[in-house]
PDB file of C-alpha atoms in Angstrom:
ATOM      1  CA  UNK A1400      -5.197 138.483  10.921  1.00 95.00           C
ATOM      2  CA  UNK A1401      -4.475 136.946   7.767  1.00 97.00           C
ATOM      3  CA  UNK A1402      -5.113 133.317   9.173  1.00 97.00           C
ATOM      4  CA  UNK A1403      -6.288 131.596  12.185  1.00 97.00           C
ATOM      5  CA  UNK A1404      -5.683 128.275  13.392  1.00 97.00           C
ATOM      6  CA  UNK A1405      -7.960 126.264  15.139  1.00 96.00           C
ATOM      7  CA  UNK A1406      -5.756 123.876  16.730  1.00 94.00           C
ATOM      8  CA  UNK A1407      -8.513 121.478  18.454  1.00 92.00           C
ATOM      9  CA  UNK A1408     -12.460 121.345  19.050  1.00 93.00           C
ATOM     10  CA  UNK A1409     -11.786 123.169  22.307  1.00 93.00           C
ATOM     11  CA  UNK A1410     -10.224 126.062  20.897  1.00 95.00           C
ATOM     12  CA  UNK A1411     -13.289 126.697  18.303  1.00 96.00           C
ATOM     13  CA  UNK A1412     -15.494 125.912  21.027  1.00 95.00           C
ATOM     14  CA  UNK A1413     -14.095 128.609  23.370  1.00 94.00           C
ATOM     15  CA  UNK A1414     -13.161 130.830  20.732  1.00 95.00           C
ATOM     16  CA  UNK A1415     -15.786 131.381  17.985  1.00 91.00           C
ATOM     17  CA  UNK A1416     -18.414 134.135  19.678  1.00 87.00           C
ATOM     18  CA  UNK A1417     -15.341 136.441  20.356  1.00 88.00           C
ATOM     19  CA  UNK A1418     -13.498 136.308  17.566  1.00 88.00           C
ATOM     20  CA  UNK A1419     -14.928 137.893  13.920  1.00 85.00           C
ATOM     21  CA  UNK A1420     -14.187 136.148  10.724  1.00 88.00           C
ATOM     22  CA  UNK A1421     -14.270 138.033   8.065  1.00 87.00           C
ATOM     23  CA  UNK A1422     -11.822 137.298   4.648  1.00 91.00           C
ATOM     24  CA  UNK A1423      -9.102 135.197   6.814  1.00 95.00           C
ATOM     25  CA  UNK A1424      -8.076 131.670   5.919  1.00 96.00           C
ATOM     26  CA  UNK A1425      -9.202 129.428   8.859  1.00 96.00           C
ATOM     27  CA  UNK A1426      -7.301 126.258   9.511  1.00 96.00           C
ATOM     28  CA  UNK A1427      -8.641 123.420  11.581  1.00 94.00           C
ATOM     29  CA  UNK A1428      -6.109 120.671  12.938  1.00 92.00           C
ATOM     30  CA  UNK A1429      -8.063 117.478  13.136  1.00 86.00           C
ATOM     31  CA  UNK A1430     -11.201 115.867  12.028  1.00 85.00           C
ATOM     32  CA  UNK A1431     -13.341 116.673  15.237  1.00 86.00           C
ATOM     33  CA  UNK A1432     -12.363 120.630  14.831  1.00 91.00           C
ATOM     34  CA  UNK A1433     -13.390 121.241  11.349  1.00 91.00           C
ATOM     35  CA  UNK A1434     -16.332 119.251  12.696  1.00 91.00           C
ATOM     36  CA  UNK A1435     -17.201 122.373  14.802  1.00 94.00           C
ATOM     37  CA  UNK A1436     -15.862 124.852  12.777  1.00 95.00           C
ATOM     38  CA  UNK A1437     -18.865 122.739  10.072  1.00 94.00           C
ATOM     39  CA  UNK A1438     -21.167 122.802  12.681  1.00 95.00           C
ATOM     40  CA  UNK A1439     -20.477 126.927  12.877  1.00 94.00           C
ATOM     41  CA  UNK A1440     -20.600 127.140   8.991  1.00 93.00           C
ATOM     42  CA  UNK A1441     -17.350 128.430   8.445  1.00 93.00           C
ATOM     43  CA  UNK A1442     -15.285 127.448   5.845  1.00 92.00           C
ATOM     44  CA  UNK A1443     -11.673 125.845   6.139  1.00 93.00           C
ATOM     45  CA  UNK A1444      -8.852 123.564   5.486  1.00 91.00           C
ATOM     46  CA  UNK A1445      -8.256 120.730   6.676  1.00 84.00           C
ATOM     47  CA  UNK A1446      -4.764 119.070   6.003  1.00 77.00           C
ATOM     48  CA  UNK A1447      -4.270 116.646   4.179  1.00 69.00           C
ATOM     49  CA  UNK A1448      -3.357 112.812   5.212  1.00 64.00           C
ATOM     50  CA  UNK A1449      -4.652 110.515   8.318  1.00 61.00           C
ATOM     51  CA  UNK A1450      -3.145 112.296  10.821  1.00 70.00           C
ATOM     52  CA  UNK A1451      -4.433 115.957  10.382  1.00 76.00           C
ATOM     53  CA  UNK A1452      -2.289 117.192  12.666  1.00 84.00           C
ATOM     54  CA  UNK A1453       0.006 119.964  12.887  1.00 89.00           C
ATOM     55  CA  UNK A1454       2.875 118.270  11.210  1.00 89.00           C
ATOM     56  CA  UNK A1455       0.704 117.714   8.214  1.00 88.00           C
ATOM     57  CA  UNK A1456      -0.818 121.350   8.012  1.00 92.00           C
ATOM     58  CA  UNK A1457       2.854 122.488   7.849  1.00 93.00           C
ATOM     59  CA  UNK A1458       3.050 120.385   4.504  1.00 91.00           C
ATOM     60  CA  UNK A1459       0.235 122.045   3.045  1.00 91.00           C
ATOM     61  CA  UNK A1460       1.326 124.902   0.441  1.00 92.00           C
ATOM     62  CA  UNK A1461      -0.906 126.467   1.641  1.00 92.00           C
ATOM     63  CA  UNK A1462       1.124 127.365   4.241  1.00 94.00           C
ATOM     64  CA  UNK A1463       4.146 127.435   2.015  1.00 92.00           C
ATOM     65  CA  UNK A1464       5.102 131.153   1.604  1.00 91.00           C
ATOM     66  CA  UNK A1465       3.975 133.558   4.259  1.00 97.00           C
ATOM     67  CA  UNK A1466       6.363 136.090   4.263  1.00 97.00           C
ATOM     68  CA  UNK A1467       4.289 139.477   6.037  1.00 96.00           C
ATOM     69  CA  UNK A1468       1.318 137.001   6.839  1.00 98.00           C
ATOM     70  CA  UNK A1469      -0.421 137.436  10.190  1.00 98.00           C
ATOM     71  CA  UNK A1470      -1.206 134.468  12.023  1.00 98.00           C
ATOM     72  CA  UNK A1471      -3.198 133.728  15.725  1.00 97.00           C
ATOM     73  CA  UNK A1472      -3.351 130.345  16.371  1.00 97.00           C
ATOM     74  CA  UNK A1473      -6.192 129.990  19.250  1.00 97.00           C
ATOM     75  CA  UNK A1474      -4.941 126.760  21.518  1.00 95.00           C
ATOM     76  CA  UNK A1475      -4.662 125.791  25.328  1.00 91.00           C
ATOM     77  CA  UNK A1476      -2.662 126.865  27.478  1.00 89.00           C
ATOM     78  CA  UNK A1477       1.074 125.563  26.510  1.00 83.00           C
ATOM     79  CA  UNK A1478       1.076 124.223  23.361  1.00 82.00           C
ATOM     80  CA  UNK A1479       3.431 122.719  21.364  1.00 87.00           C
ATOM     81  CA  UNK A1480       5.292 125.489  19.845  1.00 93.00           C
ATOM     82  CA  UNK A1481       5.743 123.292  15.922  1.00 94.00           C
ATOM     83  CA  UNK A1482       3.350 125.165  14.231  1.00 96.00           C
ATOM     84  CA  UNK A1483       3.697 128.788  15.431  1.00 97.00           C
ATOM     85  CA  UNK A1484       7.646 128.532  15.656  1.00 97.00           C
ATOM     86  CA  UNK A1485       7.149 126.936  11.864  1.00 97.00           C
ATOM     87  CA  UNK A1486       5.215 129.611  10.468  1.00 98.00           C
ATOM     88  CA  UNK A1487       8.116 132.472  12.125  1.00 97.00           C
ATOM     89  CA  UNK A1488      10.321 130.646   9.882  1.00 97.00           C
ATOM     90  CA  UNK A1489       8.278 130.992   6.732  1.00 97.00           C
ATOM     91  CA  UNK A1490       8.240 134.912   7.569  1.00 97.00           C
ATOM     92  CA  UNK A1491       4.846 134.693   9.543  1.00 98.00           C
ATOM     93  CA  UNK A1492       3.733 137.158  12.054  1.00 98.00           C
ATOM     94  CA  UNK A1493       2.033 134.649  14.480  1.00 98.00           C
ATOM     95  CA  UNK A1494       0.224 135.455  18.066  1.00 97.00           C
ATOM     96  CA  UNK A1495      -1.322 133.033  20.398  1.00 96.00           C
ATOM     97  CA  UNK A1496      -4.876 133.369  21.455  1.00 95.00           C
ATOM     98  CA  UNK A1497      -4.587 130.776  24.531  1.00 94.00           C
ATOM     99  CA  UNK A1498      -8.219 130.705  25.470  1.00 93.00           C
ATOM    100  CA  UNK A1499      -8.868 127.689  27.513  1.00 91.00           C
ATOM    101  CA  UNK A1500      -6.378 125.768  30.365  1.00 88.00           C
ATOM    102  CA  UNK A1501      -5.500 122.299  30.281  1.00 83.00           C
ATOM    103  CA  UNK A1502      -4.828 121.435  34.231  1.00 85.00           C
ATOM    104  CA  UNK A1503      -4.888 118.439  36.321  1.00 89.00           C
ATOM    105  CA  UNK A1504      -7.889 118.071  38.280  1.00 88.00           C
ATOM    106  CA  UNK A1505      -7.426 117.319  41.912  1.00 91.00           C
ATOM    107  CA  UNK A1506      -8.731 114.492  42.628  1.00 92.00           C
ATOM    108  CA  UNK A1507      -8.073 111.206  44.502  1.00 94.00           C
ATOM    109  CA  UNK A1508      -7.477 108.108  42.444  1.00 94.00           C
ATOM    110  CA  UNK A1509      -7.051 105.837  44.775  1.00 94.00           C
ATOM    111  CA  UNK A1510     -10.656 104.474  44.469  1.00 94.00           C
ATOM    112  CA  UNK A1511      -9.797 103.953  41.002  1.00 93.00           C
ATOM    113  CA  UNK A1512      -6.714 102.374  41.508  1.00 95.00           C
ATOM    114  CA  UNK A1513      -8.541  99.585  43.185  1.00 95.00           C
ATOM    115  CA  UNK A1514     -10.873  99.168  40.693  1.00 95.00           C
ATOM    116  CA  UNK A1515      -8.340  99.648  38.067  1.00 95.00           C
ATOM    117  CA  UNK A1516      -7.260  95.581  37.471  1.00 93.00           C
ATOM    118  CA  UNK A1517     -10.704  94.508  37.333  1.00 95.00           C
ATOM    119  CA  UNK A1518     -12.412  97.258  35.436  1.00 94.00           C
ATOM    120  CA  UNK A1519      -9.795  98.922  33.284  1.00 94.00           C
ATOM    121  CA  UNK A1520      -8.246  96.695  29.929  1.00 93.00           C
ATOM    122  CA  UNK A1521      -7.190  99.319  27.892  1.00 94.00           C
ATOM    123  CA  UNK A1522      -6.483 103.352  28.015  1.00 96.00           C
ATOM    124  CA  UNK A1523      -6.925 106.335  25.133  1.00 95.00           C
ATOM    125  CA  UNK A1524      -4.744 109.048  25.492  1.00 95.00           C
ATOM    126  CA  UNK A1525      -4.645 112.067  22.849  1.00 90.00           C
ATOM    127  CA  UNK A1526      -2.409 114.308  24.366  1.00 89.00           C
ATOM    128  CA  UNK A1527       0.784 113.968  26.210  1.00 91.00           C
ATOM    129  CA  UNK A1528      -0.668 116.503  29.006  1.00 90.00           C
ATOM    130  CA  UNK A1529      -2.741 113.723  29.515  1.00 92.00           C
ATOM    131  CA  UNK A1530      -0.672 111.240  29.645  1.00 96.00           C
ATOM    132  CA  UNK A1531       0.985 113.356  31.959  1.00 95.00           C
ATOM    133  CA  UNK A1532      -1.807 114.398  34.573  1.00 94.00           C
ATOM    134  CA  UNK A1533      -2.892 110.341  34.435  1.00 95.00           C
ATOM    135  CA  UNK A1534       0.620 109.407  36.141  1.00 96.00           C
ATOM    136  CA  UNK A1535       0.479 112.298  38.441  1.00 95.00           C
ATOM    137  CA  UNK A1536      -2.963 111.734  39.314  1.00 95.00           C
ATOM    138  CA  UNK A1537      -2.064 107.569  39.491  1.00 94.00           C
ATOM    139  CA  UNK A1538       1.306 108.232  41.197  1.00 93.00           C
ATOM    140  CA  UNK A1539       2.808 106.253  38.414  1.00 93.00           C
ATOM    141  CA  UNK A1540       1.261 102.973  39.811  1.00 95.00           C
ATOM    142  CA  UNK A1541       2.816 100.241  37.928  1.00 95.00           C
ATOM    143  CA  UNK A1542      -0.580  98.707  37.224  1.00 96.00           C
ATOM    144  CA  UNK A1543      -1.353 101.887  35.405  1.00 97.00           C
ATOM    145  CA  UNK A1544       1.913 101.482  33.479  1.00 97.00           C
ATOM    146  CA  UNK A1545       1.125  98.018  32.429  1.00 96.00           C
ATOM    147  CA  UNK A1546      -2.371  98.547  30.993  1.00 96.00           C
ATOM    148  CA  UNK A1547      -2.430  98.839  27.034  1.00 95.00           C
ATOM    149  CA  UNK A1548      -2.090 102.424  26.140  1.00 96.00           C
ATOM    150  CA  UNK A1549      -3.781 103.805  22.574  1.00 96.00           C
ATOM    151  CA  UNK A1550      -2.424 107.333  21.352  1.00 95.00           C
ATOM    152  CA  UNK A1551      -2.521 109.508  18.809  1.00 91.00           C
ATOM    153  CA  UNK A1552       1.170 109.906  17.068  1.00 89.00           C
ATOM    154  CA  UNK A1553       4.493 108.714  17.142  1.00 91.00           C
ATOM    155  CA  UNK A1554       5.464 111.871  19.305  1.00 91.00           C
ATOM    156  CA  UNK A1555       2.880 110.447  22.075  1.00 94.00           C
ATOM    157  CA  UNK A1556       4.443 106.980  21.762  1.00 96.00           C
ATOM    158  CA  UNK A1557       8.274 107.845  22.439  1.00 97.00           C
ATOM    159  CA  UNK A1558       6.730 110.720  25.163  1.00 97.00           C
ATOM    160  CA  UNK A1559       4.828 107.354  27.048  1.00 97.00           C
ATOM    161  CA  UNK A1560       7.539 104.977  26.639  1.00 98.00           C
ATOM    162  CA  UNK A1561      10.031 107.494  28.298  1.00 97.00           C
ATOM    163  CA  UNK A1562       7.386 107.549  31.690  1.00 97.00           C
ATOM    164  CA  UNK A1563       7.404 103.729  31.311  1.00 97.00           C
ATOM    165  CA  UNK A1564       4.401 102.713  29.987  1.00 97.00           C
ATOM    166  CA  UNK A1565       5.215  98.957  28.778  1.00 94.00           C
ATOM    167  CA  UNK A1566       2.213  98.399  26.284  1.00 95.00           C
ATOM    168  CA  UNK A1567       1.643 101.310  23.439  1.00 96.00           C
ATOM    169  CA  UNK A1568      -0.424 101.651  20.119  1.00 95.00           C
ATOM    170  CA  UNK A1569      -0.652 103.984  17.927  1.00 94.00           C
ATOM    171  CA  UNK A1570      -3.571 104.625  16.518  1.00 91.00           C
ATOM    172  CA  UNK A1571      -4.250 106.411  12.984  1.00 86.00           C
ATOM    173  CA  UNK A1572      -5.585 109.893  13.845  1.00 82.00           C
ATOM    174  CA  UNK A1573      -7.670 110.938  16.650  1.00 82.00           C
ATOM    175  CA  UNK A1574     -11.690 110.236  15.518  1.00 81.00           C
ATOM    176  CA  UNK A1575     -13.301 107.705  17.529  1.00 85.00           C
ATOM    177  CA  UNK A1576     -13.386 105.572  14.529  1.00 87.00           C
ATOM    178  CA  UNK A1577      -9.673 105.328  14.023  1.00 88.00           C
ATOM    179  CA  UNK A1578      -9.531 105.028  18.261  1.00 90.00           C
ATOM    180  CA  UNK A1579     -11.889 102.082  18.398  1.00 91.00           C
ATOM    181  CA  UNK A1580     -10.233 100.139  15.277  1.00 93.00           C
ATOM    182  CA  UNK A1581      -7.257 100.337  17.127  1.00 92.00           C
ATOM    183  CA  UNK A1582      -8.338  99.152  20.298  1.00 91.00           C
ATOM    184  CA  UNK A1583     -10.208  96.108  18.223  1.00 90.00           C
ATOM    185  CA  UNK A1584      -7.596  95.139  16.039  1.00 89.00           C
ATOM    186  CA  UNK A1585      -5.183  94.885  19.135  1.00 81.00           C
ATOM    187  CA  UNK A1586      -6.993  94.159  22.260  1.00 76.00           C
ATOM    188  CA  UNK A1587     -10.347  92.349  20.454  1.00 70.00           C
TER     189      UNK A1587
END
């Protein structure tokens, strides 16, 4: 491959003793993956701009031209298909190293639920499979759809209002930093 694409912290995590890196160009989307990828000592780039997210890698010109280029992007199961439908367009050859599942555990949240009123003021959310498994797992329970909800992006945001979540921020990337400012400058 020409380039790889780390597309979250799970994907290096999972990823980086099978996979040799050599002369590629290694991409990391978000702050917490070129963390790891840091932590590894391998070089990358990081887009540019607060959200370093997919969107904004496909800005880069980097990316611009890549007529011929081979591409894996190593993900989850299901991703979005932006990027690697993107980079098709631009002439890319791209595979998909899906290396890790995102499921639903199976679990009972009814002892949550309970609790939930008295012990839960606000929720972070940073994908919408999560969003997702929390109102199958909650049974969309209105009290879960009235509690303050912080995500990631826009995307997240329309995706949560559709399911009928009432109360939504959005926060301006995905570090714990950006997370907690949100929840402060809203909730207190």
């Amino acid at each position: 491959y020409d380039d790889l694409i780390f597309v979250s912290p799970n994907a290096v995590r999972f990823a980086i003793a099978a996979i040799s890196i050599h002369h590629q160009r290694i991409f990391a989307i978000g702050g917490a993956t070129a963390n790891i990828l840091r932590q590894h000592h391998i070089q990358h780039h990081l887009p540019a701009g607060e959200k370093a997210d997919s969107e904004s890698l496909l800005a880069s010109p980097l990316l611009g031209e890549m007529q011929g280029r081979r591409v894996l992007i190593i993900r989850g199961n299901g991703g979005r298909p932006l990027l690697g439908d993107t980079l098709i367009k631009r002439g890319a050859v791209v595979d998909y190293a899906e290396i890790y599942q995102r499921r639903c555990p199976d679990v009972d949240a009814a002892p949550l639920l309970q609790k939930w009123p008295q012990q839960i003021d606000a929720v972070i959310v940073t994908s919408n499979a999560i969003i997702d498994n929390l109102l199958h797992l909650c049974r969309n329970h209105p009290v879960v759809l009235q509690t303050p909800l912080v995500v990631i992006s826009q995307r997240m945001m329309k995706h949560a209002q559709e399911l009928g979540f009432q109360q939504i921020q959005v926060a301006a990337g995905a570090s714990e930093t950006e997370l907690l400012h949100t929840l402060c400058q809203q909730w207190g």
